[in-house]
Short mmCIF file of C-alpha atoms in Angstrom, two decimals:
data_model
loop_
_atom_site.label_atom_id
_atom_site.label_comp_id
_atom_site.label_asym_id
_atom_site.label_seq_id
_atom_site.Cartn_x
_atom_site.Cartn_y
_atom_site.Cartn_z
CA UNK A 1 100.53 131.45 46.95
CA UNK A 2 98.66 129.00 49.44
CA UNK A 3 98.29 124.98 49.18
CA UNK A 4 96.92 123.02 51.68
CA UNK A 5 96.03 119.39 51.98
CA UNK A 6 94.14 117.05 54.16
CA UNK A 7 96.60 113.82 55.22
CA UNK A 8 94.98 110.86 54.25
CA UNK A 9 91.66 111.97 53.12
CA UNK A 10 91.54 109.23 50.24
CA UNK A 11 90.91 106.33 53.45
CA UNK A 12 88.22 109.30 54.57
CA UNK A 13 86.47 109.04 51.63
CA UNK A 14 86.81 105.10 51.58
CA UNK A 15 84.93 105.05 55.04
CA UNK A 16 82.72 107.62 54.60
CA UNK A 17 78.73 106.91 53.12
CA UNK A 18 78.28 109.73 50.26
CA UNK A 19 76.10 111.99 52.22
CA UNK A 20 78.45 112.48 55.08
CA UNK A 21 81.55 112.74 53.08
CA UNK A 22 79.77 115.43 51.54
CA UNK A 23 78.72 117.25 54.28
CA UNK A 24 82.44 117.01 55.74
CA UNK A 25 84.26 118.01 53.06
CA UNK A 26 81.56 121.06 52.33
CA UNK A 27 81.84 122.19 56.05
CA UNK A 28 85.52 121.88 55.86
CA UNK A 29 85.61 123.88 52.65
CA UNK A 30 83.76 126.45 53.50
CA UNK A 31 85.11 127.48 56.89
CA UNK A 32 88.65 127.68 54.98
CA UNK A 33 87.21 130.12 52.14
CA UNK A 34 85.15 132.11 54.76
CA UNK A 35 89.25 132.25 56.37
CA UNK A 36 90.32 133.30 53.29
CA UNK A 37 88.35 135.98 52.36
CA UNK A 38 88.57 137.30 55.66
CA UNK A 39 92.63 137.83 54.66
CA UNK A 40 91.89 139.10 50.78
CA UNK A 41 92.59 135.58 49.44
CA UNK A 42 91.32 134.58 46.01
CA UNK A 43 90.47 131.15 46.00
CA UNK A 44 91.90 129.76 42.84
CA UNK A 45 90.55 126.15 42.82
CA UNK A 46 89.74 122.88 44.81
CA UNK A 47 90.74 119.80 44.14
CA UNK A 48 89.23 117.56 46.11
CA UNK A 49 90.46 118.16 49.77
CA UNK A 50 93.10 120.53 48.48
CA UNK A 51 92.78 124.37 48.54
CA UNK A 52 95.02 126.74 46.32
CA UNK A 53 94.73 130.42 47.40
CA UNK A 54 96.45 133.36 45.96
CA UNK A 55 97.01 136.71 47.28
CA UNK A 56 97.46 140.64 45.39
CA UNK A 57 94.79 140.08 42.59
CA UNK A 58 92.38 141.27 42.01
CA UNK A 59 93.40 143.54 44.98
CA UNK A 60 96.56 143.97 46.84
CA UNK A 61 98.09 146.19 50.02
CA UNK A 62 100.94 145.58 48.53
CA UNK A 63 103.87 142.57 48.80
CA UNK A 64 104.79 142.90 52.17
CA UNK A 65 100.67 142.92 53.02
CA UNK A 66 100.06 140.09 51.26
CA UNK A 67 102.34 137.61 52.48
CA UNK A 68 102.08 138.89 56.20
CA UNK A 69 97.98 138.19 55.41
CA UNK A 70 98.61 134.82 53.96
CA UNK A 71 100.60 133.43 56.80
CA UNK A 72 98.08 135.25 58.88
CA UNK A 73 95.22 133.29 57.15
CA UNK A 74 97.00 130.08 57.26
CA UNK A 75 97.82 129.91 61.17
CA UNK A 76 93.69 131.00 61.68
CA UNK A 77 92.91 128.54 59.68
CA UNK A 78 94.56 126.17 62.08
CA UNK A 79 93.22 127.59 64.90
CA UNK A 80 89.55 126.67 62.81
CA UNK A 81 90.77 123.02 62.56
CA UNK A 82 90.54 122.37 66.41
CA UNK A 83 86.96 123.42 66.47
CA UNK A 84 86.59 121.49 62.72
CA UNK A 85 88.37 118.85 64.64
CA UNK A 86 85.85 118.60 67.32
CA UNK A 87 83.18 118.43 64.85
CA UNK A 88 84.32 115.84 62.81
CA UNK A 89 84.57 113.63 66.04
CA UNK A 90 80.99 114.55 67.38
CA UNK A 91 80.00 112.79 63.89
CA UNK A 92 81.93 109.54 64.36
CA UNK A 93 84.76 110.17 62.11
CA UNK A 94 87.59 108.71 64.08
CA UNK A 95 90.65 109.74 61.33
CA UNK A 96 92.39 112.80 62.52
CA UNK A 97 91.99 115.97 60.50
CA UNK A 98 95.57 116.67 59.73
CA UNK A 99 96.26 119.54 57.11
CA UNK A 100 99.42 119.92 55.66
CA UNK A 101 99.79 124.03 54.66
CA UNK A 102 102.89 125.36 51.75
CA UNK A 103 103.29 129.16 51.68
CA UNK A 104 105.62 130.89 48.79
CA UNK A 105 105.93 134.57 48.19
CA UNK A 106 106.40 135.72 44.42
CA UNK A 107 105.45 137.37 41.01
CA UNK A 108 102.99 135.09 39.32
CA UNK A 109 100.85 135.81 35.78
CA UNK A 110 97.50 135.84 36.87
CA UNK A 111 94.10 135.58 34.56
CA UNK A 112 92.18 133.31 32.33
CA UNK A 113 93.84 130.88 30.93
CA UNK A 114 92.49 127.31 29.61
CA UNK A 115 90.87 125.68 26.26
CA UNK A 116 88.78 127.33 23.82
CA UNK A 117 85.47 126.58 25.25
CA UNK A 118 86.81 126.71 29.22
CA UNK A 119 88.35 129.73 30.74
CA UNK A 120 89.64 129.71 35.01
CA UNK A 121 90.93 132.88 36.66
CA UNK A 122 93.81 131.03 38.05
CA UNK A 123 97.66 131.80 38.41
CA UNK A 124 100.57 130.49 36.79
CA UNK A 125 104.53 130.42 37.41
CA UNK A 126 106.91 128.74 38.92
CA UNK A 127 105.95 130.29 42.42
CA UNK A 128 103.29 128.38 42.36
CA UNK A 129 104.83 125.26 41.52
CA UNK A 130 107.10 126.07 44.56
CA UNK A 131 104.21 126.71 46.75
CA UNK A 132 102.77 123.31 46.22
CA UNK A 133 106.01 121.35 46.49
CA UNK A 134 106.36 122.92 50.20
CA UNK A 135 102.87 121.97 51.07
CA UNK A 136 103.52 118.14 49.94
CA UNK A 137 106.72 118.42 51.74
CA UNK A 138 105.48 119.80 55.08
CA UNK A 139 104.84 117.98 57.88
CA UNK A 140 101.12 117.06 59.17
CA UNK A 141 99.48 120.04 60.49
CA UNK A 142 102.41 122.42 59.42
CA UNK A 143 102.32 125.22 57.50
CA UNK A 144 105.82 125.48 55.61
CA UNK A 145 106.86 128.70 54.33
CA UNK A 146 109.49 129.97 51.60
CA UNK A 147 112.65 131.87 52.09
CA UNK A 148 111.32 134.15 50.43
CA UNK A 149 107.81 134.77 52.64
CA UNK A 150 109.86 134.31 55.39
CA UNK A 151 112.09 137.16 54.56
CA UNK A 152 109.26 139.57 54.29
CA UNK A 153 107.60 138.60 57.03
CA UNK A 154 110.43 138.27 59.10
CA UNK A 155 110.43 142.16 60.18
CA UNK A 156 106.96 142.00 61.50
#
């Protein structure tokens, strides 16, 4: 599981006129799904600036593959942000672009779940509770990882 965040995109949006927020935050979107696929990420949802990515459905390498793609994605995805970064200064936005990234590594239930009249494909468990805590608790532009990702990938 994969959360990231933009720091302080609320004042973004409070500066920004509608047309330019909207390009931003499309541009920004995109190059982190184009990232994502890229690695075999399924991008569950946005929400707003946020991103929340899973990995092993609907197709998987395996456990060890997964994670090691995931933290693969994520520190590409900061190398993007420079560039993004760059971008987002040629078109007067003065705010930095500071993501904050939260990486856990465990067995989720994945499919449609919602109302009666409104299905998602999304991904539910307690891993991915635990994935979003770490991105809210990481640091700007840090991707924080579980114990558990961090004992797979360690042997790479």
């Amino acid at each position: 599981m994969f959360f990231s965040d933009i720091k302080g995109f609320t004042t973004i949006t409070e500066i920004l006129e509608p047309e330019k927020l909207t390009e931003v935050i499309t541009f920004y979107l995109t190059e982190m799904t184009n990232i994502a696929h890229e690695y075999g990420g399924t991008v569950d949802k946005y929400i707003g600036d946020a991103i929340m990515i899973f990995f092993g459905d609907p197709n998987t390498n395996g456990v060890e593959s997964d994670a090691i793609n995931c933290v693969s994605m994520a520190l590409k995805m900061q190398k993007r942000l420079i560039q993004i970064r760059k971008k987002w200064q040629m078109l007067g936005i003065t705010q930095s672009l500071e993501v904050r990234m939260g990486i856990h590594t465990d067995v989720c239930t994945v499919g449609n779940f919602g109302s009666n009249d409104r299905l998602d494909y999304t991904v539910l468990g307690n891993g991915v509770n635990l994935a979003s805590r770490l991105e809210s608790l990481a640091d700007p532009n840090q991707i924080l990882i579980s114990e558990n990702t961090f004992n797979i990938i360690k042997k790479i």
